[in-house]
CSV table of C-alpha atoms in Angstrom, one decimal:
chain,number,residue,atom,x,y,z
A,27,MET,CA,-38.8,-6.8,-0.7
A,28,GLN,CA,-35.5,-4.9,-0.2
A,29,LYS,CA,-34.7,-3.9,3.3
A,30,SER,CA,-34.7,-0.2,4.0
A,31,VAL,CA,-31.4,1.5,4.9
A,32,PHE,CA,-31.2,2.6,8.5
A,33,GLU,CA,-30.3,6.3,9.1
A,34,PHE,CA,-28.4,7.5,12.1
A,35,PRO,CA,-29.8,10.5,14.1
A,36,HIS,CA,-29.2,13.7,12.3
A,37,LEU,CA,-27.1,15.1,15.1
A,38,ILE,CA,-24.1,13.2,13.8
A,39,ASN,CA,-24.0,15.6,10.8
A,40,GLU,CA,-22.7,18.3,13.0
A,41,LEU,CA,-19.9,16.0,14.4
A,42,VAL,CA,-18.4,14.3,11.4
A,43,VAL,CA,-14.7,14.6,10.6
A,44,ASP,CA,-14.1,17.2,7.9
A,45,ASP,CA,-13.4,15.7,4.4
A,46,THR,CA,-10.3,17.9,4.1
A,47,LEU,CA,-8.7,16.1,7.0
A,48,PHE,CA,-9.2,12.8,5.2
A,49,ALA,CA,-7.6,14.2,2.0
A,50,ARG,CA,-4.6,15.7,3.9
A,51,ALA,CA,-4.0,12.4,5.9
A,52,TYR,CA,-4.0,10.4,2.7
A,53,ARG,CA,-1.5,12.7,1.0
A,54,GLU,CA,0.8,12.7,4.0
A,55,THR,CA,0.7,8.9,4.6
A,56,PRO,CA,3.7,7.3,2.7
A,57,ALA,CA,2.8,4.9,0.0
A,58,ARG,CA,4.5,1.9,1.8
A,59,HIS,CA,2.1,2.6,4.8
A,60,ARG,CA,-0.9,2.8,2.5
A,61,ALA,CA,0.1,-0.6,1.1
A,62,LEU,CA,0.2,-2.1,4.6
A,63,ILE,CA,-3.3,-0.7,5.3
A,64,LYS,CA,-4.6,-2.1,2.0
A,65,THR,CA,-3.2,-5.6,2.8
A,66,CYS,CA,-5.0,-5.5,6.2
A,67,ILE,CA,-8.3,-4.5,4.5
A,68,ALA,CA,-8.0,-7.2,1.9
A,69,ARG,CA,-7.2,-10.0,4.4
A,70,LEU,CA,-10.2,-9.0,6.5
A,71,TYR,CA,-12.5,-9.0,3.6
A,72,ASP,CA,-11.3,-12.4,2.6
A,73,TRP,CA,-11.6,-13.7,6.2
A,74,TYR,CA,-15.2,-12.4,6.6
A,75,GLY,CA,-16.5,-13.5,3.3
A,76,GLY,CA,-16.4,-10.3,1.4
A,77,GLY,CA,-20.2,-9.8,1.4
A,78,LYS,CA,-20.9,-12.9,-0.6
A,79,GLU,CA,-23.8,-13.9,1.7
A,80,LEU,CA,-25.9,-11.1,3.1
A,81,GLY,CA,-28.6,-13.2,4.5
A,82,GLY,CA,-30.7,-16.3,4.0
A,83,LYS,CA,-32.8,-19.2,5.4
A,84,VAL,CA,-31.7,-22.7,6.2
A,85,ALA,CA,-34.4,-25.3,6.5
A,86,CYS,CA,-33.7,-28.7,8.1
A,87,ALA,CA,-35.6,-31.9,8.9
A,88,TRP,CA,-34.5,-33.6,12.1
A,89,ARG,CA,-34.5,-37.2,13.2
A,90,GLY,CA,-36.4,-36.2,16.2
A,91,GLY,CA,-39.5,-35.6,14.1
A,92,PHE,CA,-39.5,-31.8,13.7
A,93,GLU,CA,-38.4,-29.2,11.2
A,94,SER,CA,-36.5,-26.0,11.7
A,95,ILE,CA,-35.9,-22.7,9.9
A,96,HIS,CA,-32.9,-20.5,10.6
A,97,ALA,CA,-33.2,-17.1,9.1
A,98,PHE,CA,-30.5,-14.4,9.3
A,99,GLN,CA,-29.8,-11.0,7.8
A,100,PRO,CA,-27.4,-8.2,8.6
A,101,VAL,CA,-28.2,-5.9,11.5
A,102,ASP,CA,-29.5,-2.4,10.6
A,103,PHE,CA,-26.4,-0.7,11.9
A,104,CYS,CA,-22.9,-1.0,13.5
A,105,VAL,CA,-21.2,1.5,15.6
A,106,VAL,CA,-17.4,1.1,16.1
A,107,LEU,CA,-16.6,2.9,19.3
A,108,CYS,CA,-13.1,4.0,20.5
A,109,ASP,CA,-11.4,6.8,22.3
A,110,ALA,CA,-8.4,9.0,21.5
A,111,THR,CA,-5.9,6.4,23.0
A,112,LEU,CA,-6.5,4.1,20.0
A,113,VAL,CA,-4.0,5.0,17.3
A,114,SER,CA,-3.5,1.6,15.7
A,115,PRO,CA,-5.0,1.5,12.1
A,116,ALA,CA,-4.8,-2.3,12.1
A,117,ARG,CA,-6.9,-2.8,15.3
A,118,LEU,CA,-9.4,-0.1,14.2
A,119,LEU,CA,-9.8,-1.9,10.8
A,120,ALA,CA,-10.2,-5.3,12.6
A,121,GLY,CA,-13.3,-3.9,14.2
A,122,LEU,CA,-14.6,-2.0,11.2
A,123,VAL,CA,-14.0,-4.1,8.1
A,124,PRO,CA,-16.0,-7.1,9.3
A,125,ALA,CA,-19.2,-5.0,9.5
A,126,LEU,CA,-18.6,-3.8,5.9
A,127,ALA,CA,-17.8,-7.3,4.7
A,128,CYS,CA,-20.8,-8.8,6.4
A,129,GLY,CA,-23.2,-6.4,4.6
A,130,VAL,CA,-24.1,-3.9,7.3
A,131,SER,CA,-25.4,-0.9,5.3
A,132,SER,CA,-25.1,1.8,8.0
A,133,VAL,CA,-21.7,1.9,9.8
A,134,LEU,CA,-20.4,4.7,12.0
A,135,VAL,CA,-17.1,5.2,13.7
A,136,VAL,CA,-17.4,7.1,17.0
A,137,ARG,CA,-14.4,8.5,18.8
A,138,LEU,CA,-14.7,9.8,22.3
A,139,GLY,CA,-12.6,12.7,23.4
A,140,ASP,CA,-10.9,15.4,21.3
A,141,GLY,CA,-7.6,16.2,19.7
A,142,ALA,CA,-6.4,15.6,16.2
A,143,TRP,CA,-7.0,12.2,14.5
A,144,SER,CA,-3.8,10.5,13.4
A,145,HIS,CA,-3.1,10.4,9.7
A,146,SER,CA,-2.9,6.6,9.8
A,147,LEU,CA,-6.4,6.2,11.2
A,148,LEU,CA,-8.0,8.6,8.7
A,149,THR,CA,-6.1,7.0,5.8
A,150,ALA,CA,-7.3,3.5,7.0
A,151,LEU,CA,-10.9,4.8,7.1
A,152,GLU,CA,-10.7,6.3,3.7
A,153,LEU,CA,-9.1,3.2,2.1
A,154,ALA,CA,-11.8,1.1,3.7
A,155,GLY,CA,-14.5,3.4,2.2
A,156,GLN,CA,-15.6,4.6,5.6
A,157,GLU,CA,-15.7,8.3,5.9
A,158,MET,CA,-18.6,8.4,8.4
A,159,ALA,CA,-16.6,9.1,11.5
A,160,VAL,CA,-17.5,11.5,14.3
A,161,ASP,CA,-16.1,12.9,17.6
A,162,MET,CA,-18.4,12.9,20.6
A,163,THR,CA,-18.2,13.8,24.2
A,164,THR,CA,-19.0,11.0,26.7
A,165,ASP,CA,-22.4,12.6,27.4
A,166,GLN,CA,-23.2,12.7,23.7
A,167,ALA,CA,-22.1,9.1,23.2
A,168,ARG,CA,-24.2,7.9,26.1
A,169,GLN,CA,-27.3,9.7,24.8
A,170,PHE,CA,-26.5,8.6,21.2
A,171,LEU,CA,-26.3,4.9,22.2
A,172,THR,CA,-29.5,5.2,24.4
A,173,ASP,CA,-31.3,6.7,21.4
A,174,LEU,CA,-30.2,3.9,19.1
A,175,SER,CA,-31.4,1.3,21.7
A,176,SER,CA,-34.9,2.9,21.7
A,177,SER,CA,-35.1,3.1,17.9
A,178,ASN,CA,-36.3,-0.5,17.5
A,179,ALA,CA,-33.5,-1.1,15.0
A,180,SER,CA,-31.1,-4.0,15.2
A,181,GLY,CA,-27.4,-3.2,15.7
A,182,LEU,CA,-24.0,-4.0,17.1
A,183,VAL,CA,-21.6,-1.8,19.0
A,184,VAL,CA,-18.0,-2.8,18.6
A,185,ASP,CA,-16.3,-1.3,21.6
A,186,LEU,CA,-12.6,-1.1,20.9
A,187,GLY,CA,-11.9,0.5,24.3
A,188,VAL,CA,-13.5,3.3,26.2
A,189,ASN,CA,-13.6,4.2,29.9
A,190,ALA,CA,-16.4,2.1,31.2
A,191,GLU,CA,-16.9,4.5,34.1
A,192,GLU,CA,-17.8,7.2,31.6
A,193,VAL,CA,-19.7,5.2,29.0
A,194,ASP,CA,-20.7,1.7,30.0
A,195,VAL,CA,-21.8,0.3,26.6
A,196,ARG,CA,-23.5,-2.7,28.2
A,197,VAL,CA,-25.8,-0.3,30.2
A,198,ALA,CA,-26.3,2.2,27.4
A,199,VAL,CA,-27.6,-0.3,24.8
A,200,ALA,CA,-30.5,-2.7,25.1
A,201,GLY,CA,-33.3,-4.2,22.9
A,202,LYS,CA,-32.0,-5.4,19.6
A,203,VAL,CA,-28.6,-3.8,20.0
A,204,GLY,CA,-25.7,-6.1,21.0
A,205,THR,CA,-22.1,-5.4,22.0
A,206,TYR,CA,-18.7,-6.9,21.3
A,207,THR,CA,-15.6,-5.9,23.2
A,208,PRO,CA,-12.3,-7.6,22.2
A,209,THR,CA,-9.8,-8.9,24.6
A,210,PHE,CA,-6.2,-7.6,24.2
A,211,ASP,CA,-3.5,-7.3,26.9
A,212,GLY,CA,-1.7,-4.5,25.0
A,213,ASN,CA,1.4,-6.6,24.5
A,214,ILE,CA,2.9,-8.2,21.4
A,215,SER,CA,5.7,-10.8,21.3
A,216,VAL,CA,8.0,-11.1,18.3
A,217,TRP,CA,10.5,-13.8,17.4
A,218,MET,CA,13.1,-12.3,15.1
A,219,ASP,CA,14.6,-14.9,12.7
A,220,GLU,CA,17.1,-13.3,10.3
A,221,SER,CA,16.2,-15.8,7.6
A,222,GLN,CA,12.4,-15.0,7.9
A,223,PRO,CA,12.5,-11.5,9.5
A,224,VAL,CA,9.5,-9.7,10.9
A,225,ASP,CA,9.3,-6.1,9.4
A,226,LEU,CA,9.6,-4.2,12.7
A,227,GLU,CA,9.2,-0.8,11.0
A,228,ALA,CA,5.9,-1.9,9.5
A,229,LEU,CA,4.8,-3.3,12.9
A,230,ALA,CA,5.7,0.0,14.5
A,231,PHE,CA,3.4,1.8,12.1
A,232,ALA,CA,0.5,-0.6,12.6
A,233,GLN,CA,0.8,-0.9,16.4
A,234,PRO,CA,2.3,2.4,17.8
A,235,ASP,CA,0.3,2.2,21.0
A,236,VAL,CA,1.3,-1.2,22.5
A,237,SER,CA,4.4,-2.8,24.0
A,238,CYS,CA,6.3,-5.0,21.5
A,239,THR,CA,8.9,-7.4,23.0
A,240,VAL,CA,11.4,-8.8,20.6
A,241,TYR,CA,13.3,-12.1,21.1
A,242,GLY,CA,15.8,-13.8,18.8
A,243,ALA,CA,18.2,-11.8,16.6
A,244,ASP,CA,19.4,-8.6,18.2
A,245,VAL,CA,18.3,-6.0,15.6
A,246,TYR,CA,17.6,-2.3,15.4
A,247,LEU,CA,14.4,-1.4,17.2
A,248,PRO,CA,12.4,1.2,15.3
A,249,ALA,CA,10.4,2.9,18.2
A,250,ASP,CA,10.3,3.5,21.9
A,251,ASN,CA,7.5,0.9,22.4
A,252,PHE,CA,9.9,-1.9,21.3
A,253,PHE,CA,12.1,-3.8,23.8
A,254,TYR,CA,14.7,-6.6,23.3
A,255,ASP,CA,14.6,-9.6,25.7
A,256,GLY,CA,17.3,-11.9,24.5
A,257,ASP,CA,17.7,-14.8,22.1
A,258,ASP,CA,16.7,-17.8,24.3
A,259,ILE,CA,14.1,-19.7,22.3
A,260,GLN,CA,12.9,-21.6,25.3
A,261,SER,CA,12.3,-18.4,27.2
A,262,PHE,CA,10.3,-17.1,24.2
A,263,LEU,CA,8.3,-20.4,23.9
A,264,THR,CA,7.3,-20.3,27.6
A,265,THR,CA,5.7,-16.8,27.2
A,266,THR,CA,2.0,-16.5,26.7
A,267,GLY,CA,-0.2,-13.6,25.6
A,268,ASP,CA,-2.7,-12.4,23.1
A,269,ALA,CA,-0.6,-11.7,20.0
A,270,ALA,CA,2.7,-12.9,18.5
A,271,PHE,CA,4.6,-12.3,15.3
A,272,VAL,CA,6.7,-15.2,14.3
A,273,PRO,CA,8.2,-16.9,11.2
A,274,VAL,CA,6.1,-19.6,9.6
A,275,SER,CA,8.3,-22.3,11.1
A,276,ARG,CA,7.3,-21.2,14.6
A,277,VAL,CA,3.5,-20.8,14.1
A,278,ASN,CA,2.5,-24.3,15.4
A,279,ASP,CA,4.8,-23.8,18.4
A,280,VAL,CA,3.1,-20.7,19.6
A,281,LEU,CA,-0.5,-21.0,18.4
A,282,PRO,CA,-1.5,-22.9,21.6
A,283,LYS,CA,-0.2,-20.0,23.7
A,284,TYR,CA,-1.5,-16.9,21.7
A,285,ARG,CA,-4.9,-16.0,20.4
A,286,ILE,CA,-3.4,-14.1,17.4
A,287,VAL,CA,-0.4,-15.3,15.5
A,288,LEU,CA,0.8,-13.5,12.4
A,289,SER,CA,3.8,-14.3,10.2
A,290,PRO,CA,6.0,-12.0,8.0
A,291,GLY,CA,3.9,-10.3,5.4
A,292,HIS,CA,1.2,-9.5,7.9
A,293,GLU,CA,2.9,-6.9,10.0
A,294,GLY,CA,0.2,-4.3,9.1
A,295,CYS,CA,-2.7,-6.8,9.8
A,296,TRP,CA,-4.9,-7.7,12.7
A,297,VAL,CA,-7.9,-9.7,13.4
A,298,TRP,CA,-10.1,-10.3,16.5
A,299,PRO,CA,-10.5,-14.1,16.5
A,300,ASP,CA,-13.8,-14.3,18.3
A,301,LEU,CA,-15.5,-11.5,16.3
A,302,ARG,CA,-17.5,-13.8,14.0
A,303,PRO,CA,-19.8,-13.0,11.1
A,304,GLU,CA,-22.7,-14.1,13.3
A,305,HIS,CA,-22.2,-11.0,15.4
A,306,PHE,CA,-23.3,-8.8,12.5
A,307,HIS,CA,-26.5,-10.7,11.8
A,308,ILE,CA,-29.9,-10.8,13.5
A,309,HIS,CA,-31.0,-14.4,13.8
A,310,ARG,CA,-34.5,-15.9,13.9
A,311,THR,CA,-35.3,-19.6,14.5
A,312,ALA,CA,-38.5,-21.6,13.9
A,313,TRP,CA,-39.3,-25.1,15.1
A,314,THR,CA,-42.3,-26.9,13.7
A,315,ILE,CA,-44.0,-30.3,13.5
A,316,GLY,CA,-45.6,-31.1,10.2
A,317,VAL,CA,-46.7,-28.6,7.6
């Protein structure tokens, strides 16, 4: 029997971002930036399986003399939570697209605070096919999450960064609702090799709200959040952090030191390495002896 589609509380209908804002953002986002967003979406769909497997059962017989069944299916809903300080389309997509690719039928993006949405965020949502986005106050978000927890539905809240003193997601959700909060120190390291250059302008579009430190070739820096720190390769290789952009020839050197390593061609992309497809499934296990 087909699983019924979960519906969010009707109050969100009064809070959704107007369709005209999506259309305007799309028109005013340059084609080269839309292409970066599309590449990010495509990579994430590939990485998370593209919805090939929405659920299933795995039966096993064990040498210990028992049998098991592992059953899994997508959770009923996913809420991607952020606040107005997040303006990176790549990092927003890294929290959103996995839910879509893993077959979650009801997905909502909730932004805390007010002010205009950046064109890049709205364009990213539209290109991902996600126009269910709302603005909420902290009080509304706290009540909304509490209501979801008491609905007896299964779900996941992907918290991309909100003030825990205002909305503590771990306190607000319970029952069948889980949470995931990525780790990111807000810094990106770049090794600039003129023979395999990182497209810094594309990186500036995808990551306008973090600090990007460039090593290697002394090149033009496209934005105020970019800083140059010399061409000493040993100095670069001794740095550690969450994310680095390097030529393919340097990937194996830096992978032990960084959680996210991206090479030229992926300047508009992002992924949360520990956000796995299993986060978007509800799991059930049976152990039996005999028939």
